[in-house]
């Protein structure tokens, strides 16, 4: 059995741990297996760039961040666009799947990767997906690998901001990754003891946020911590289209920066913005993610050995299982406005700006 492996979309800690779990399982359990590493995600499949991987490629990488295969973003909407010779990226990927002699393709990636994986599967390729992303927004799985490590980093960041905010009596806004899904901000905000948590799923009122800060100041709490998802938006902005929102906010002005200015002007406090950015995606996976990734990788190996294709690995209720790619592709697991974590936050006085 000849299996291609690719990692696609934004990287995260745990990709190499999954590759390792899969490779070790395959060499242990699948007769005459050949593993082919495809460079830079779907980009390598489009270009036909790959290399044979040996058992030695799968050792010593459990704790290594990033991906040994490289990755790239290849927008789903461009997959079926014809070039000047009427050839699409999908055509090229299908051609190279055959040329590489693959019996199966393993795709490690997030929402976009899964959409393309489902398309390749519908077009006759044997695909097994693996749910990667710090955003934790893949439908049908309780958790994605990479999320817990990013959560640890974002929480550590809020912890460190706490002490300096308290010393100076400032309102500190920490911008956490997540454009559409606020899981990372919600969990890091709760774990880091944020006073205000702003998520893309819950449009906020800047007035209410400023009032929450002022109320804390009036109660003698000189500092406040605001955890802001990078995709958070005001109630007014939520009624606009994406482009309209960007031009209304002004080019290069982030929600966190504009809110910091608003709070400073309306709550009469000093504000600072902290953006941990890609640090949340870098470095070694946490112990939790190492275990999850190993389980996911080995399980994908089992699926391959059983020739169970057109699926993606998932964790449901603490059990590793799978979903049909066709069932989950194109759906996003967003934070429900009424989830228990939000109820808990509100019950202890955290403002969500709504
Ligand atoms: O999908 C993961 C993620 O880190 C998001 O949280 C973030 O919005 C985006 O990727 C950033 O993408 P890039 O690395 O391409 O800037």
PDB file of C-alpha atoms and ligand atoms in Angstrom, residues 10-11 73 132-135 177-179 230 278 281, ligand 1:
ATOM      1  CA  UNK A  10      -1.852  27.087   8.954  1.00  0.00           C
ATOM      2  CA  UNK A  11       0.565  24.941  10.944  1.00  0.00           C
ATOM      3  CA  UNK A  73      -2.621  27.742   2.129  1.00  0.00           C
ATOM      4  CA  UNK A 132      -5.784  20.051  12.870  1.00  0.00           C
ATOM      5  CA  UNK A 133      -6.233  23.624  14.043  1.00  0.00           C
ATOM      6  CA  UNK A 134      -5.665  25.856  17.022  1.00  0.00           C
ATOM      7  CA  UNK A 135      -9.167  27.246  16.313  1.00  0.00           C
ATOM      8  CA  UNK A 177      -6.116  34.051  17.325  1.00  0.00           C
ATOM      9  CA  UNK A 178      -9.424  32.968  15.852  1.00  0.00           C
ATOM     10  CA  UNK A 179     -11.115  34.795  13.037  1.00  0.00           C
ATOM     11  CA  UNK A 230      -9.005  38.637  16.383  1.00  0.00           C
ATOM     12  CA  UNK A 278       1.814  33.231  15.742  1.00  0.00           C
ATOM     13  CA  UNK A 281       0.990  28.299  16.788  1.00  0.00           C
TER      14      UNK A 281
HETATM   15  O1  LIG B   1      -6.433  28.804  11.332  1.00  0.00           O
HETATM   16  C1  LIG B   1      -5.482  29.040  12.302  1.00  0.00           C
HETATM   17  C2  LIG B   1      -5.123  30.497  12.377  1.00  0.00           C
HETATM   18  O2  LIG B   1      -4.054  30.647  13.272  1.00  0.00           O
HETATM   19  C3  LIG B   1      -6.265  31.431  12.772  1.00  0.00           C
HETATM   20  O3  LIG B   1      -6.533  31.448  14.155  1.00  0.00           O
HETATM   21  C4  LIG B   1      -5.769  32.737  12.241  1.00  0.00           C
HETATM   22  O4  LIG B   1      -6.838  33.614  12.011  1.00  0.00           O
HETATM   23  C5  LIG B   1      -5.070  32.345  10.979  1.00  0.00           C
HETATM   24  O5  LIG B   1      -4.710  30.993  11.121  1.00  0.00           O
HETATM   25  C6  LIG B   1      -3.840  33.139  10.647  1.00  0.00           C
HETATM   26  O6  LIG B   1      -3.380  32.724   9.418  1.00  0.00           O
HETATM   27  P1  LIG B   1      -1.945  33.028   8.801  1.00  0.00           P
HETATM   28  O7  LIG B   1      -0.946  32.161   9.520  1.00  0.00           O
HETATM   29  O8  LIG B   1      -2.078  32.628   7.374  1.00  0.00           O
HETATM   30  O9  LIG B   1      -1.680  34.459   9.031  1.00  0.00           O
END
